[in-house]
GROMACS .gro file of C-alpha atoms in nm:
model
  354
    1MET     CA    1  -0.027  -0.002   0.020
    2ALA     CA    2   0.127   0.312  -0.082
    3GLU     CA    3   0.257   0.556   0.203
    4ASP     CA    4  -0.015   0.835   0.086
    5ASP     CA    5  -0.299   0.591   0.127
    6GLU     CA    6  -0.158   0.482   0.466
    7ARG     CA    7  -0.268   0.807   0.606
    8LEU     CA    8  -0.560   0.875   0.822
    9ILE     CA    9  -0.793   1.141   0.710
   10THR     CA   10  -1.107   1.297   0.791
   11PRO     CA   11  -1.349   1.343   0.503
   12SER     CA   12  -1.397   1.678   0.384
   13THR     CA   13  -1.599   1.915   0.133
   14SER     CA   14  -1.296   2.120   0.065
   15ASP     CA   15  -1.076   1.850  -0.076
   16GLY     CA   16  -1.364   1.648  -0.243
   17THR     CA   17  -1.333   1.321  -0.004
   18LEU     CA   18  -1.669   1.367   0.135
   19GLN     CA   19  -1.869   1.433  -0.167
   20GLY     CA   20  -2.137   1.182  -0.256
   21LYS     CA   21  -2.055   0.993   0.076
   22GLU     CA   22  -2.211   1.274   0.321
   23ARG     CA   23  -2.475   1.024   0.436
   24LEU     CA   24  -2.242   0.755   0.535
   25TRP     CA   25  -2.010   1.013   0.696
   26GLN     CA   26  -2.323   1.134   0.947
   27MET     CA   27  -2.379   0.811   1.055
   28LEU     CA   28  -2.052   0.749   1.139
   29THR     CA   29  -1.981   1.068   1.329
   30THR     CA   30  -2.264   0.990   1.564
   31ARG     CA   31  -2.063   0.657   1.663
   32ASN     CA   32  -1.770   0.918   1.714
   33VAL     CA   33  -1.580   0.810   1.414
   34THR     CA   34  -1.339   1.087   1.340
   35GLN     CA   35  -1.086   0.959   1.091
   36LEU     CA   36  -1.043   0.643   0.859
   37TYR     CA   37  -0.760   0.525   0.668
   38ALA     CA   38  -0.780   0.690   0.311
   39SER     CA   39  -0.771   0.425   0.078
   40TYR     CA   40  -1.061   0.253   0.280
   41TRP     CA   41  -1.258   0.571   0.245
   42GLU     CA   42  -1.183   0.581  -0.101
   43SER     CA   43  -1.337   0.239  -0.149
   44VAL     CA   44  -1.676   0.345  -0.026
   45PRO     CA   45  -1.908   0.397  -0.332
   46ALA     CA   46  -2.070   0.752  -0.375
   47PHE     CA   47  -2.464   0.719  -0.262
   48ASP     CA   48  -2.559   0.780  -0.631
   49THR     CA   49  -2.388   0.445  -0.710
   50VAL     CA   50  -2.587   0.299  -0.441
   51LEU     CA   51  -2.880   0.398  -0.531
   52THR     CA   52  -2.811   0.288  -0.899
   53ASN     CA   53  -2.713  -0.096  -0.767
   54ILE     CA   54  -3.013  -0.108  -0.522
   55HIS     CA   55  -3.247  -0.017  -0.776
   56ARG     CA   56  -3.365   0.325  -0.633
   57THR     CA   57  -3.232   0.578  -0.858
   58ASN     CA   58  -3.583   0.729  -0.931
   59ASP     CA   59  -3.701   0.711  -0.567
   60PRO     CA   60  -3.413   0.734  -0.309
   61SER     CA   61  -3.608   0.605  -0.031
   62PRO     CA   62  -3.663   0.264   0.139
   63ILE     CA   63  -3.957   0.033   0.062
   64ILE     CA   64  -4.173  -0.064   0.343
   65TYR     CA   65  -4.457  -0.313   0.214
   66GLY     CA   66  -4.764  -0.386   0.415
   67LEU     CA   67  -4.815  -0.045   0.588
   68GLU     CA   68  -5.198  -0.104   0.534
   69THR     CA   69  -5.159  -0.384   0.832
   70CYS     CA   70  -5.035  -0.143   1.100
   71GLU     CA   71  -5.367  -0.003   1.192
   72GLU     CA   72  -5.536  -0.378   1.177
   73PHE     CA   73  -5.220  -0.482   1.402
   74GLN     CA   74  -5.289  -0.190   1.669
   75ARG     CA   75  -5.652  -0.275   1.657
   76ILE     CA   76  -5.618  -0.634   1.744
   77THR     CA   77  -5.379  -0.545   2.008
   78ALA     CA   78  -5.569  -0.258   2.156
   79ASP     CA   79  -5.722  -0.418   2.460
   80ASN     CA   80  -5.340  -0.475   2.586
   81PRO     CA   81  -5.098  -0.274   2.390
   82SER     CA   82  -4.815  -0.350   2.662
   83GLN     CA   83  -4.840  -0.719   2.493
   84ARG     CA   84  -4.715  -0.572   2.148
   85ARG     CA   85  -4.413  -0.737   2.028
   86ILE     CA   86  -4.203  -0.679   1.725
   87ALA     CA   87  -3.994  -0.937   1.566
   88PRO     CA   88  -3.766  -0.992   1.263
   89ALA     CA   89  -3.841  -1.299   1.018
   90GLY     CA   90  -3.657  -1.410   0.678
   91LEU     CA   91  -3.475  -1.642   0.476
   92PHE     CA   92  -3.109  -1.702   0.594
   93ASN     CA   93  -2.862  -1.421   0.499
   94THR     CA   94  -3.106  -1.184   0.482
   95GLY     CA   95  -3.011  -0.936   0.790
   96THR     CA   96  -3.249  -1.062   1.051
   97ASN     CA   97  -2.973  -1.013   1.366
   98LEU     CA   98  -2.910  -0.656   1.252
   99LEU     CA   99  -3.274  -0.584   1.233
  100SER     CA  100  -3.334  -0.702   1.571
  101VAL     CA  101  -3.047  -0.490   1.710
  102LEU     CA  102  -3.151  -0.202   1.540
  103LEU     CA  103  -3.515  -0.207   1.700
  104GLU     CA  104  -3.362  -0.325   2.029
  105TYR     CA  105  -3.168   0.019   2.063
  106ASN     CA  106  -3.396   0.230   1.864
  107CYS     CA  107  -3.754   0.129   1.915
  108GLN     CA  108  -3.967   0.103   2.239
  109ASN     CA  109  -4.319   0.017   2.315
  110PRO     CA  110  -4.423   0.304   2.539
  111HIS     CA  111  -4.703   0.086   2.724
  112ARG     CA  112  -4.468  -0.208   2.789
  113VAL     CA  113  -4.186   0.034   2.920
  114ALA     CA  114  -4.454   0.177   3.150
  115LYS     CA  115  -4.540  -0.189   3.269
  116PHE     CA  116  -4.162  -0.211   3.368
  117ASN     CA  117  -4.156   0.091   3.539
  118GLY     CA  118  -3.958   0.290   3.271
  119ASN     CA  119  -3.714   0.037   3.196
  120ALA     CA  120  -3.646   0.023   2.830
  121LYS     CA  121  -3.407  -0.220   2.853
  122ARG     CA  122  -3.658  -0.463   2.973
  123GLY     CA  123  -3.957  -0.349   2.806
  124HIS     CA  124  -3.883  -0.236   2.465
  125GLY     CA  125  -4.107  -0.506   2.315
  126ASN     CA  126  -3.838  -0.630   2.050
  127GLU     CA  127  -3.801  -1.000   2.036
  128TRP     CA  128  -3.536  -1.172   1.850
  129GLN     CA  129  -3.764  -1.381   1.631
  130THR     CA  130  -4.098  -1.462   1.563
  131LEU     CA  131  -4.307  -1.748   1.786
  132TRP     CA  132  -4.298  -1.990   1.479
  133GLY     CA  133  -3.881  -1.897   1.437
  134LYS     CA  134  -3.769  -1.617   1.206
  135HIS     CA  135  -3.641  -1.861   0.930
  136THR     CA  136  -3.933  -2.097   0.963
  137PRO     CA  137  -4.213  -2.058   0.671
  138ALA     CA  138  -4.506  -1.845   0.757
  139ARG     CA  139  -4.738  -2.135   0.711
  140TYR     CA  140  -4.645  -2.268   1.044
  141ARG     CA  141  -4.756  -1.960   1.229
  142GLY     CA  142  -4.987  -2.063   1.494
  143ALA     CA  143  -4.919  -2.421   1.428
  144TYR     CA  144  -4.544  -2.449   1.554
  145VAL     CA  145  -4.356  -2.263   1.823
  146THR     CA  146  -3.989  -2.229   1.915
  147ALA     CA  147  -4.013  -2.149   2.307
  148LYS     CA  148  -4.227  -2.336   2.584
  149ASN     CA  149  -4.502  -2.145   2.723
  150PRO     CA  150  -4.488  -1.829   2.540
  151LYS     CA  151  -4.585  -1.498   2.714
  152TYR     CA  152  -4.768  -1.397   2.399
  153SER     CA  153  -4.989  -1.481   2.108
  154VAL     CA  154  -4.914  -1.487   1.768
  155ASP     CA  155  -5.180  -1.221   1.688
  156GLU     CA  156  -4.950  -1.001   1.951
  157ILE     CA  157  -4.635  -1.036   1.736
  158LEU     CA  158  -4.588  -0.817   1.415
  159PRO     CA  159  -4.349  -0.995   1.195
  160ILE     CA  160  -4.099  -0.781   0.996
  161VAL     CA  161  -3.984  -0.962   0.716
  162LEU     CA  162  -3.666  -0.890   0.574
  163VAL     CA  163  -3.633  -0.970   0.163
  164ARG     CA  164  -3.307  -0.952  -0.019
  165ASN     CA  165  -3.222  -0.913  -0.383
  166PRO     CA  166  -3.245  -1.255  -0.473
  167TYR     CA  167  -2.959  -1.286  -0.706
  168SER     CA  168  -2.729  -1.138  -0.425
  169TRP     CA  169  -2.922  -1.393  -0.167
  170MET     CA  170  -2.856  -1.677  -0.373
  171LYS     CA  171  -2.489  -1.607  -0.432
  172SER     CA  172  -2.463  -1.583  -0.039
  173MET     CA  173  -2.645  -1.925  -0.001
  174CYS     CA  174  -2.368  -2.056  -0.175
  175ARG     CA  175  -2.110  -1.924   0.068
  176ASN     CA  176  -2.336  -2.018   0.353
  177PRO     CA  177  -2.640  -2.246   0.325
  178TYR     CA  178  -2.729  -2.305   0.664
  179THR     CA  179  -2.978  -2.581   0.657
  180ALA     CA  180  -3.026  -2.606   0.271
  181SER     CA  181  -2.868  -2.845   0.056
  182TRP     CA  182  -2.881  -2.885  -0.329
  183GLN     CA  183  -2.636  -3.038  -0.590
  184GLY     CA  184  -2.363  -2.826  -0.657
  185GLN     CA  185  -2.360  -2.584  -0.381
  186SER     CA  186  -1.985  -2.607  -0.306
  187ASN     CA  187  -1.892  -2.503  -0.682
  188SER     CA  188  -1.817  -2.151  -0.636
  189LYS     CA  189  -1.798  -2.104  -1.011
  190THR     CA  190  -2.115  -2.264  -1.087
  191CYS     CA  191  -2.332  -2.199  -0.789
  192PRO     CA  192  -2.595  -2.145  -0.789
  193LYS     CA  193  -2.745  -2.365  -1.100
  194LEU     CA  194  -3.127  -2.374  -1.092
  195LYS     CA  195  -3.125  -2.678  -1.326
  196ARG     CA  196  -2.908  -2.987  -1.296
  197GLU     CA  197  -2.581  -2.972  -1.481
  198SER     CA  198  -2.607  -3.331  -1.607
  199ASN     CA  199  -2.975  -3.279  -1.731
  200LEU     CA  200  -3.089  -2.944  -1.804
  201ASN     CA  201  -3.436  -3.017  -1.840
  202GLN     CA  202  -3.449  -3.090  -1.459
  203TRP     CA  203  -3.455  -2.833  -1.172
  204ASN     CA  204  -3.168  -2.854  -0.938
  205GLU     CA  205  -3.417  -2.947  -0.630
  206VAL     CA  206  -3.345  -2.804  -0.260
  207ASN     CA  207  -3.434  -2.936   0.067
  208VAL     CA  208  -3.428  -2.743   0.390
  209ARG     CA  209  -3.448  -2.838   0.739
  210PHE     CA  210  -3.650  -2.597   0.944
  211GLY     CA  211  -3.765  -2.631   1.324
  212PRO     CA  212  -4.102  -2.810   1.208
  213GLY     CA  213  -3.948  -3.023   0.958
  214GLN     CA  214  -3.799  -3.059   0.597
  215THR     CA  215  -3.917  -2.884   0.309
  216HIS     CA  216  -3.852  -2.948  -0.077
  217HIS     CA  217  -3.860  -2.672  -0.348
  218LYS     CA  218  -3.769  -2.705  -0.728
  219SER     CA  219  -3.459  -2.484  -0.711
  220LEU     CA  220  -3.284  -2.187  -0.509
  221GLY     CA  221  -3.512  -1.974  -0.706
  222HIS     CA  222  -3.837  -2.138  -0.614
  223LEU     CA  223  -3.730  -2.146  -0.247
  224PHE     CA  224  -3.715  -1.792  -0.264
  225ASN     CA  225  -4.079  -1.797  -0.413
  226ASP     CA  226  -4.222  -2.029  -0.183
  227TRP     CA  227  -4.086  -1.895   0.133
  228TYR     CA  228  -4.159  -1.529   0.068
  229GLY     CA  229  -4.490  -1.634  -0.087
  230ASP     CA  230  -4.652  -1.735   0.235
  231TYR     CA  231  -4.572  -1.383   0.384
  232PHE     CA  232  -4.705  -1.200   0.036
  233TYR     CA  233  -5.005  -1.372  -0.076
  234ASN     CA  234  -5.332  -1.456   0.114
  235ASN     CA  235  -5.351  -1.797  -0.052
  236TYR     CA  236  -5.035  -1.883  -0.203
  237THR     CA  237  -4.923  -2.236  -0.208
  238ILE     CA  238  -4.650  -2.422  -0.362
  239ASP     CA  239  -4.837  -2.682  -0.584
  240ASP     CA  240  -5.213  -2.625  -0.627
  241GLY     CA  241  -5.222  -2.370  -0.874
  242SER     CA  242  -5.445  -2.143  -0.701
  243GLU     CA  243  -5.499  -1.795  -0.806
  244ARG     CA  244  -5.268  -1.588  -0.603
  245ASN     CA  245  -5.422  -1.291  -0.382
  246THR     CA  246  -5.197  -1.015  -0.243
  247THR     CA  247  -5.391  -0.924   0.038
  248ALA     CA  248  -5.187  -0.953   0.343
  249PRO     CA  249  -5.267  -1.301   0.525
  250PHE     CA  250  -5.201  -1.117   0.852
  251PRO     CA  251  -5.024  -0.790   0.982
  252ARG     CA  252  -4.679  -0.779   0.873
  253LEU     CA  253  -4.425  -0.567   0.692
  254MET     CA  254  -4.181  -0.665   0.438
  255ILE     CA  255  -3.866  -0.464   0.379
  256ARG     CA  256  -3.539  -0.492   0.206
  257PHE     CA  257  -3.200  -0.605   0.340
  258GLU     CA  258  -3.059  -0.338   0.145
  259ASP     CA  259  -3.269  -0.083   0.295
  260ILE     CA  260  -3.144  -0.154   0.665
  261ILE     CA  261  -2.806  -0.099   0.536
  262PHE     CA  262  -2.845   0.234   0.365
  263PHE     CA  263  -3.170   0.357   0.519
  264PRO     CA  264  -3.153   0.202   0.883
  265LYS     CA  265  -3.285   0.505   1.076
  266GLU     CA  266  -3.601   0.561   0.814
  267VAL     CA  267  -3.694   0.188   0.811
  268THR     CA  268  -3.671   0.145   1.188
  269GLU     CA  269  -3.886   0.448   1.254
  270ALA     CA  270  -4.160   0.331   0.981
  271VAL     CA  271  -4.156  -0.037   1.156
  272CYS     CA  272  -4.166   0.115   1.516
  273LYS     CA  273  -4.450   0.344   1.449
  274CYS     CA  274  -4.633   0.066   1.266
  275ALA     CA  275  -4.651  -0.158   1.606
  276GLY     CA  276  -4.745   0.140   1.812
  277GLY     CA  277  -4.409   0.211   1.940
  278THR     CA  278  -4.187   0.536   1.979
  279LEU     CA  279  -3.850   0.573   1.821
  280GLY     CA  280  -3.617   0.688   2.051
  281HIS     CA  281  -3.293   0.659   2.272
  282ARG     CA  282  -3.280   0.420   2.543
  283ALA     CA  283  -3.137   0.556   2.876
  284ASP     CA  284  -2.901   0.270   2.954
  285ASP     CA  285  -2.753   0.285   2.598
  286LYS     CA  286  -2.405   0.483   2.666
  287ASP     CA  287  -2.278   0.422   2.336
  288VAL     CA  288  -2.440   0.722   2.152
  289ALA     CA  289  -2.544   1.064   2.272
  290ASN     CA  290  -2.880   1.107   2.398
  291GLY     CA  291  -3.158   1.185   2.135
  292THR     CA  292  -2.909   1.006   1.865
  293PHE     CA  293  -3.033   0.743   1.650
  294HIS     CA  294  -2.827   0.413   1.736
  295TYR     CA  295  -2.655   0.295   1.418
  296VAL     CA  296  -2.513  -0.053   1.409
  297VAL     CA  297  -2.127  -0.024   1.368
  298ARG     CA  298  -1.981  -0.382   1.407
  299SER     CA  299  -1.600  -0.433   1.394
  300ALA     CA  300  -1.497  -0.645   1.107
  301LYS     CA  301  -1.209  -0.861   1.003
  302ALA     CA  302  -0.895  -0.659   0.907
  303GLY     CA  303  -0.820  -0.677   0.540
  304PHE     CA  304  -0.510  -0.637   0.351
  305GLY     CA  305  -0.482  -0.269   0.264
  306HIS     CA  306  -0.707  -0.168   0.486
  307GLY     CA  307  -0.501  -0.090   0.822
  308PRO     CA  308  -0.575  -0.247   1.167
  309GLN     CA  309  -0.911  -0.372   1.284
  310SER     CA  310  -0.960  -0.085   1.501
  311HIS     CA  311  -0.973   0.142   1.186
  312ARG     CA  312  -1.240  -0.079   1.037
  313ASN     CA  313  -1.599  -0.126   1.104
  314GLY     CA  314  -1.883  -0.331   0.982
  315LEU     CA  315  -2.095  -0.039   0.858
  316ILE     CA  316  -1.835   0.087   0.603
  317ASP     CA  317  -1.774  -0.272   0.513
  318SER     CA  318  -2.125  -0.325   0.430
  319TRP     CA  319  -2.160   0.000   0.206
  320ILE     CA  320  -1.878  -0.133   0.018
  321ARG     CA  321  -1.978  -0.484  -0.028
  322TYR     CA  322  -2.358  -0.427  -0.106
  323GLY     CA  323  -2.337  -0.091  -0.290
  324SER     CA  324  -2.034  -0.110  -0.527
  325VAL     CA  325  -2.175  -0.351  -0.734
  326ASN     CA  326  -2.529  -0.485  -0.918
  327PRO     CA  327  -2.557  -0.847  -0.788
  328GLU     CA  328  -2.712  -0.937  -1.169
  329SER     CA  329  -2.357  -0.861  -1.298
  330GLU     CA  330  -2.229  -1.174  -1.131
  331TYR     CA  331  -2.441  -1.402  -1.339
  332SER     CA  332  -2.373  -1.559  -1.685
  333SER     CA  333  -2.644  -1.420  -1.938
  334ASP     CA  334  -2.807  -1.783  -1.957
  335ASP     CA  335  -2.810  -1.808  -1.585
  336LEU     CA  336  -2.977  -1.473  -1.559
  337ALA     CA  337  -3.236  -1.546  -1.813
  338LEU     CA  338  -3.314  -1.866  -1.614
  339ALA     CA  339  -3.364  -1.685  -1.285
  340GLN     CA  340  -3.552  -1.408  -1.454
  341GLN     CA  341  -3.819  -1.708  -1.559
  342VAL     CA  342  -3.807  -1.834  -1.225
  343LEU     CA  343  -3.853  -1.565  -0.994
  344ASP     CA  344  -4.179  -1.442  -0.905
  345PRO     CA  345  -4.254  -1.108  -1.078
  346LEU     CA  346  -4.490  -0.989  -0.845
  347ILE     CA  347  -4.266  -1.020  -0.552
  348MET     CA  348  -3.973  -0.895  -0.783
  349ASP     CA  349  -4.152  -0.584  -0.895
  350ALA     CA  350  -4.307  -0.503  -0.519
  351PHE     CA  351  -3.939  -0.444  -0.412
  352ALA     CA  352  -3.768  -0.319  -0.721
  353TYR     CA  353  -3.575  -0.621  -0.778
  354SER     CA  354  -3.684  -0.652  -1.141
   0.00000   0.00000   0.00000
C-alpha cells in the first residue's frame, strides 16, 4: 500500500473526499468516528452509485411493504398494548440479526416500558424472532412455536420480514447454505445452478431443514418464491395452482435487506410506528449521545491494505460490499435469463428487484 494511502483522513468537502458520501459520514460521526484510512474511505461507493445498484435511483427511499396492515395490528392488540411485540423474520442471509439490534436500541413500546417502571432495556418489546421461528415458513404460524410457554400470542407479534435481492441472496446461500442442500452448492464457480448440470431439463431441487421439518423446492429460486409467498400472498401454496391473492394473510411488514443498511433510521422509524412504538434513545445506552439514533457499527475482520481492525467497522464494509456492485452482474446471461423466468414477478416488482 502506498504511503499516501496509509494516512488517516477526516473526509471533507474542501478536498472532495466527502462528496457523495455525506450520508454515511453522518452515520459514522454519531458513533464517534473521526478519522479513517484514505484508501479505505476511497473504496466506499458514492451514494448515487449505491442507489443505482439497489434499484432506487428514481426514488431514493426505502420500500416498506404492508403498511396498510399497521392499523389492523394495533386494533387487535388494543385491549392490552403492553403485549405488543415486534420480531424479525426472513430466509437465511437476509439481515435478521441486524434488524433485531436496530429495533432493540431504537424502538420502544411505551406501554410495555411503563409496565416495567420506565425500564426500556427490559420493556422495549422487541423479540429476537417470531414465535414460529424467524427462518420458519409462515405457513407454520400458529402451528409451531420455538419456545415453551410463550408469554404472548401470534396475534400480538408483528413480523418484520426481510427480503433480499435474490441475485445477491442466492450467491450468499452458496457461501453459507445453513440447513439448505442442493447439488453443486459447494462449487463457487457455478453455484447457484437452478437446473442440474447433468440434465438441463431437470430442476436442481433444494431441501431445507426448518424447526417443524423439512421442505422441498424445485430450485433455489423456487425456495425464494415459496418462502416469501407465504408472507406476500393470502392464499399462496406451492403446488395447487390456485390464483394468488396479494391481500396480506395477517398483519406484517416486508422490508428490504438493502434498506436496513443504507436507510436504517428511516426503516426502523416506519417499523416502530407501525407497531405503535416510539423511536427514541434508551437511557441505558451509553454508546451514543442522548437523542441520537443508534446506528449499528460492528467490527469487521481486518483486510489487506485497510489498516488495523481498530480502524475498520462493519457499517463501512457493508456499504462497500452491498453498494458497489449490481448483483445481477455476477451471473452469466444464460443463468440470468433462467432466474428471471423463475423468480416471482409480483414479488420482484414489489421490491424493485426486477
